[in-house]
């Protein structure tokens, strides 16, 4: 190991243990640690936000420097925003002046994706629907607000994929931990100050499709990769899954429609909607309750009525059964 690599390894091991944020970083109940305006420390614990302390002047800058050294990234006035994955899978977002007007801001979302069973997300009626969705090789989008449990549910769904199926995951920041035998994990890369070129999610998805996946899993669709995702779902890669930030199942369709039109403005709107309807079978909507519990609140199928793209609810909280009309097995 060379000197630079050794320094990075030591920094990676030391910064969490010796940081002023250590009490909260080491608390298993804390999901996110945030520093506002260079000093004020907030945490998310058991679903609620708490103001827990104030850093000494200059401490936030020292913490940021020690976070970035092990991962080979830097933040400065020319590139004042960094979004990255730490060695333990946690995500960090850093924003510094001049774009952070009141001082450097930092958010560390601890890696809490666990191998939860589907029963953690609802009762027997919804678990039965979710298992059928995977078994029937439906193309699925898991949707919800930030921190609603989309990635955790995606892990649980993939746990019901047949043993031996080849799965390739593509993520902006790698968070998925699939408990399957045959999985390849791809992570997008931004361009960096040392000359490394950007590798986008769209590029990785196109590469993944050349590597014979039985299913692909897209960590979050939010840009031009939406066009490649729909093309893949429409060309035989059945049973694929993705997540999307959205406020409702219908909002998922509006958002992906906008992404596709941005990537391919020459497409007629009616063609985009037909493409969407043919590609996506099921939308699973997950929500976080006031006590922090993540639950599936709705399962819907995608439908296309004359010139209107929408969803048909097949399960909602309180239902005792559901009927899945679409399947690809």
XYZ file of C-alpha atoms in Angstrom:
329
model
C 0.000 0.000 0.000
C 1.487 3.380 -0.992
C 1.612 6.414 1.289
C -1.447 8.109 -0.234
C -3.539 4.955 0.047
C -2.390 4.417 3.636
C -3.302 7.993 4.571
C -6.713 7.551 3.007
C -7.324 4.298 4.868
C -6.321 5.854 8.186
C -8.530 8.866 7.535
C -11.451 6.603 6.672
C -11.052 4.668 9.913
C -10.430 7.700 12.130
C -12.790 10.456 11.064
C -16.009 8.841 12.284
C -14.478 7.750 15.589
C -12.875 11.103 16.426
C -15.310 13.483 14.723
C -17.495 15.826 16.741
C -20.369 14.028 14.997
C -19.320 10.627 16.402
C -22.051 10.362 19.090
C -24.744 10.479 16.412
C -22.907 8.631 13.660
C -22.526 5.684 16.027
C -26.133 5.714 17.244
C -27.996 2.858 15.476
C -31.298 4.746 15.801
C -29.997 7.768 13.847
C -30.729 7.661 10.136
C -29.330 11.037 9.066
C -26.872 13.574 10.496
C -27.045 17.149 9.183
C -24.909 20.250 9.717
C -26.516 23.585 8.856
C -24.607 26.791 8.118
C -21.339 25.288 9.305
C -22.389 24.829 12.931
C -25.889 23.647 13.861
C -26.219 19.850 14.110
C -29.542 18.154 13.432
C -30.355 14.452 13.280
C -33.205 12.278 12.118
C -33.910 9.665 14.776
C -36.859 7.269 14.712
C -38.661 9.369 12.127
C -38.286 12.773 13.834
C -35.852 15.688 13.509
C -33.864 16.845 16.561
C -31.475 19.757 17.084
C -28.669 18.134 19.082
C -25.730 20.523 19.233
C -23.479 23.215 17.809
C -20.036 22.682 16.285
C -17.015 24.814 17.085
C -16.079 27.324 14.407
C -14.134 25.656 11.609
C -15.062 22.122 12.711
C -17.450 21.572 9.804
C -14.691 22.389 7.319
C -12.349 19.915 9.046
C -14.997 17.192 9.003
C -15.664 17.765 5.300
C -11.961 17.531 4.466
C -11.610 14.268 6.390
C -14.707 12.790 4.760
C -13.521 13.510 1.227
C -9.879 12.396 1.531
C -10.580 8.619 1.651
C -12.919 8.730 -1.346
C -10.648 10.854 -3.519
C -13.062 13.745 -3.926
C -12.756 17.438 -3.203
C -15.029 20.435 -2.892
C -14.053 24.036 -3.644
C -15.443 27.275 -5.050
C -15.254 25.921 -8.594
C -17.133 22.727 -7.612
C -19.068 23.615 -4.461
C -21.348 20.536 -4.396
C -20.388 16.907 -3.769
C -22.747 13.922 -3.633
C -20.945 10.667 -2.882
C -20.980 7.244 -1.231
C -18.827 6.536 1.820
C -16.969 3.273 2.414
C -19.812 1.842 4.531
C -22.491 2.626 1.953
C -23.708 5.824 3.616
C -24.465 8.795 1.368
C -22.996 12.228 1.907
C -24.039 15.511 0.338
C -21.841 18.576 0.877
C -22.556 22.146 -0.235
C -20.155 25.001 0.549
C -20.082 28.768 -0.065
C -20.712 30.668 -2.228
C -23.767 28.559 -3.104
C -24.374 27.711 0.579
C -24.980 31.300 1.621
C -24.704 30.951 5.406
C -21.820 28.480 5.577
C -20.989 24.877 4.638
C -23.834 22.373 4.823
C -23.439 18.649 5.265
C -25.841 15.716 5.270
C -24.826 12.119 5.991
C -27.524 9.535 5.390
C -26.444 6.411 7.217
C -26.612 3.136 5.346
C -29.665 1.426 6.812
C -30.836 -0.787 3.966
C -31.607 -4.027 5.739
C -32.672 -7.446 4.553
C -36.259 -6.855 5.694
C -38.998 -9.294 4.702
C -41.946 -8.093 2.677
C -44.073 -8.566 5.798
C -42.360 -5.473 7.239
C -44.255 -3.378 4.667
C -47.807 -4.584 5.231
C -50.199 -7.396 6.004
C -50.715 -10.715 4.241
C -52.934 -9.228 1.543
C -50.299 -6.844 0.179
C -47.465 -9.345 0.671
C -49.374 -11.767 -1.546
C -49.696 -9.094 -4.248
C -46.006 -8.153 -4.058
C -44.889 -11.767 -4.360
C -47.163 -12.241 -7.370
C -45.745 -9.113 -9.025
C -42.233 -10.580 -8.813
C -43.307 -14.105 -9.769
C -45.215 -12.874 -12.835
C -42.168 -10.865 -13.971
C -43.996 -7.552 -13.988
C -41.953 -4.446 -14.710
C -42.207 -2.451 -11.502
C -41.578 1.096 -10.305
C -41.389 1.548 -6.526
C -42.347 5.138 -5.751
C -42.634 7.442 -2.774
C -41.219 10.520 -1.126
C -37.638 10.880 0.121
C -36.801 8.443 2.950
C -40.063 6.565 2.471
C -38.347 3.169 2.185
C -38.126 2.712 -1.585
C -34.644 1.168 -1.601
C -35.389 -1.105 1.351
C -38.555 -2.370 -0.334
C -36.643 -2.878 -3.582
C -34.192 -5.113 -1.704
C -37.077 -7.095 -0.234
C -38.724 -7.571 -3.638
C -35.476 -8.803 -5.179
C -35.278 -11.391 -2.414
C -38.156 -13.189 -4.175
C -36.407 -13.452 -7.546
C -35.690 -17.041 -8.567
C -32.293 -18.331 -7.488
C -29.751 -18.113 -10.298
C -31.364 -15.268 -12.239
C -28.746 -12.774 -13.375
C -29.502 -9.299 -12.002
C -27.593 -6.121 -12.839
C -28.113 -3.046 -10.667
C -27.434 0.490 -11.886
C -27.394 3.333 -9.353
C -26.287 6.929 -9.084
C -24.900 6.144 -5.626
C -24.726 2.431 -4.777
C -27.114 1.555 -1.942
C -28.713 -1.734 -2.923
C -27.526 -4.910 -1.186
C -29.305 -7.740 -2.970
C -29.171 -11.097 -1.228
C -28.962 -13.106 -4.448
C -26.322 -15.374 -5.943
C -25.863 -13.764 -9.352
C -25.744 -9.978 -9.160
C -23.546 -7.290 -10.759
C -23.492 -3.787 -9.250
C -22.790 -0.677 -11.348
C -22.421 2.846 -9.948
C -22.414 6.076 -11.950
C -19.412 8.384 -11.694
C -19.332 12.171 -11.988
C -16.450 13.910 -13.714
C -13.731 14.748 -11.186
C -11.001 17.312 -10.750
C -8.284 14.755 -11.574
C -9.600 14.261 -15.108
C -11.819 11.205 -14.692
C -14.687 11.386 -17.155
C -18.338 11.119 -16.216
C -20.012 7.723 -16.545
C -23.757 8.347 -16.493
C -26.548 6.024 -15.437
C -27.800 5.997 -19.020
C -24.381 4.797 -20.221
C -24.237 2.118 -17.522
C -27.752 0.921 -18.281
C -26.937 0.531 -21.970
C -23.800 -1.417 -21.010
C -25.751 -3.568 -18.555
C -28.205 -4.569 -21.259
C -25.320 -5.997 -23.310
C -24.350 -8.308 -20.436
C -27.328 -10.665 -20.551
C -29.336 -9.651 -17.494
C -32.444 -11.648 -16.675
C -33.599 -8.535 -14.846
C -32.111 -5.105 -14.326
C -32.673 -2.926 -11.271
C -32.399 0.850 -11.634
C -31.727 2.454 -8.260
C -33.534 5.672 -9.102
C -34.809 6.987 -12.407
C -34.600 10.763 -12.615
C -33.048 11.764 -15.940
C -32.199 10.660 -19.491
C -31.841 7.040 -18.346
C -35.665 6.908 -18.290
C -35.661 6.538 -22.082
C -33.206 3.619 -21.944
C -35.183 2.039 -19.102
C -38.420 2.033 -21.090
C -36.657 0.714 -24.185
C -35.175 -2.148 -22.156
C -38.484 -3.007 -20.494
C -40.114 -3.087 -23.932
C -37.510 -5.388 -25.475
C -37.714 -8.496 -23.352
C -36.142 -7.557 -20.012
C -39.261 -8.476 -18.093
C -39.355 -8.415 -14.319
C -37.138 -5.350 -14.084
C -37.490 -2.837 -11.277
C -36.753 0.822 -10.581
C -37.490 3.491 -7.998
C -38.768 7.019 -8.523
C -39.417 10.003 -6.269
C -43.101 10.863 -6.659
C -46.173 11.996 -4.755
C -48.600 9.419 -6.151
C -48.742 6.578 -8.701
C -50.093 8.960 -11.363
C -47.277 11.387 -10.553
C -44.774 8.630 -11.407
C -46.093 8.529 -14.957
C -46.023 12.317 -15.322
C -42.445 12.478 -14.068
C -41.135 9.694 -16.292
C -43.044 11.152 -19.246
C -41.265 14.484 -18.681
C -37.878 12.739 -18.406
C -38.392 10.929 -21.706
C -39.540 14.086 -23.501
C -36.494 15.932 -22.179
C -34.201 13.169 -23.477
C -36.070 12.759 -26.787
C -37.997 15.990 -27.542
C -38.693 14.804 -31.076
C -41.025 12.084 -29.808
C -44.776 12.774 -30.114
C -46.508 12.793 -26.737
C -48.860 9.994 -27.754
C -45.872 7.781 -28.616
C -44.247 8.456 -25.239
C -47.440 7.492 -23.433
C -47.857 4.321 -25.456
C -44.230 3.456 -24.692
C -44.806 4.041 -20.975
C -47.967 1.959 -20.901
C -46.288 -0.918 -22.702
C -43.184 -0.858 -20.496
C -44.373 -0.386 -16.903
C -46.837 -2.876 -15.471
C -47.090 -2.022 -11.781
C -46.392 0.955 -9.512
C -45.919 0.232 -5.803
C -46.338 3.307 -3.621
C -44.640 3.329 -0.223
C -45.092 5.884 2.552
C -43.574 6.671 5.925
C -45.987 7.020 8.838
C -45.541 9.692 11.552
C -43.869 7.088 13.792
C -41.263 6.369 11.102
C -42.644 3.025 9.916
C -42.483 2.382 6.167
C -45.604 0.804 4.647
C -46.928 0.024 1.174
C -50.031 2.185 0.830
C -51.087 1.385 -2.733
C -50.379 -0.976 -5.636
C -51.552 0.138 -9.085
C -51.401 -1.087 -12.664
C -50.672 1.249 -15.562
C -53.486 1.768 -18.060
C -53.906 3.822 -21.227
C -57.381 5.048 -21.996
C -57.929 7.115 -25.162
C -55.182 9.752 -24.996
C -55.040 9.494 -21.180
C -52.273 7.671 -19.347
C -53.205 6.710 -15.808
C -53.289 3.987 -13.195
C -55.817 1.484 -11.906
C -55.593 0.693 -8.212
C -55.497 -3.042 -7.511
C -54.696 -2.880 -3.794
C -54.889 -0.239 -1.076
C -54.559 -0.302 2.696
C -57.580 -2.026 4.168
C -58.120 -4.338 1.190
C -58.218 -8.085 1.827
C -57.344 -9.218 -1.702
C -56.311 -7.971 -5.133
C -56.354 -9.116 -8.729
C -53.327 -8.611 -10.949
C -54.308 -8.268 -14.602
C -50.849 -7.723 -16.095
C -48.053 -10.268 -16.023
C -45.169 -11.385 -18.244
C -44.134 -14.810 -16.962
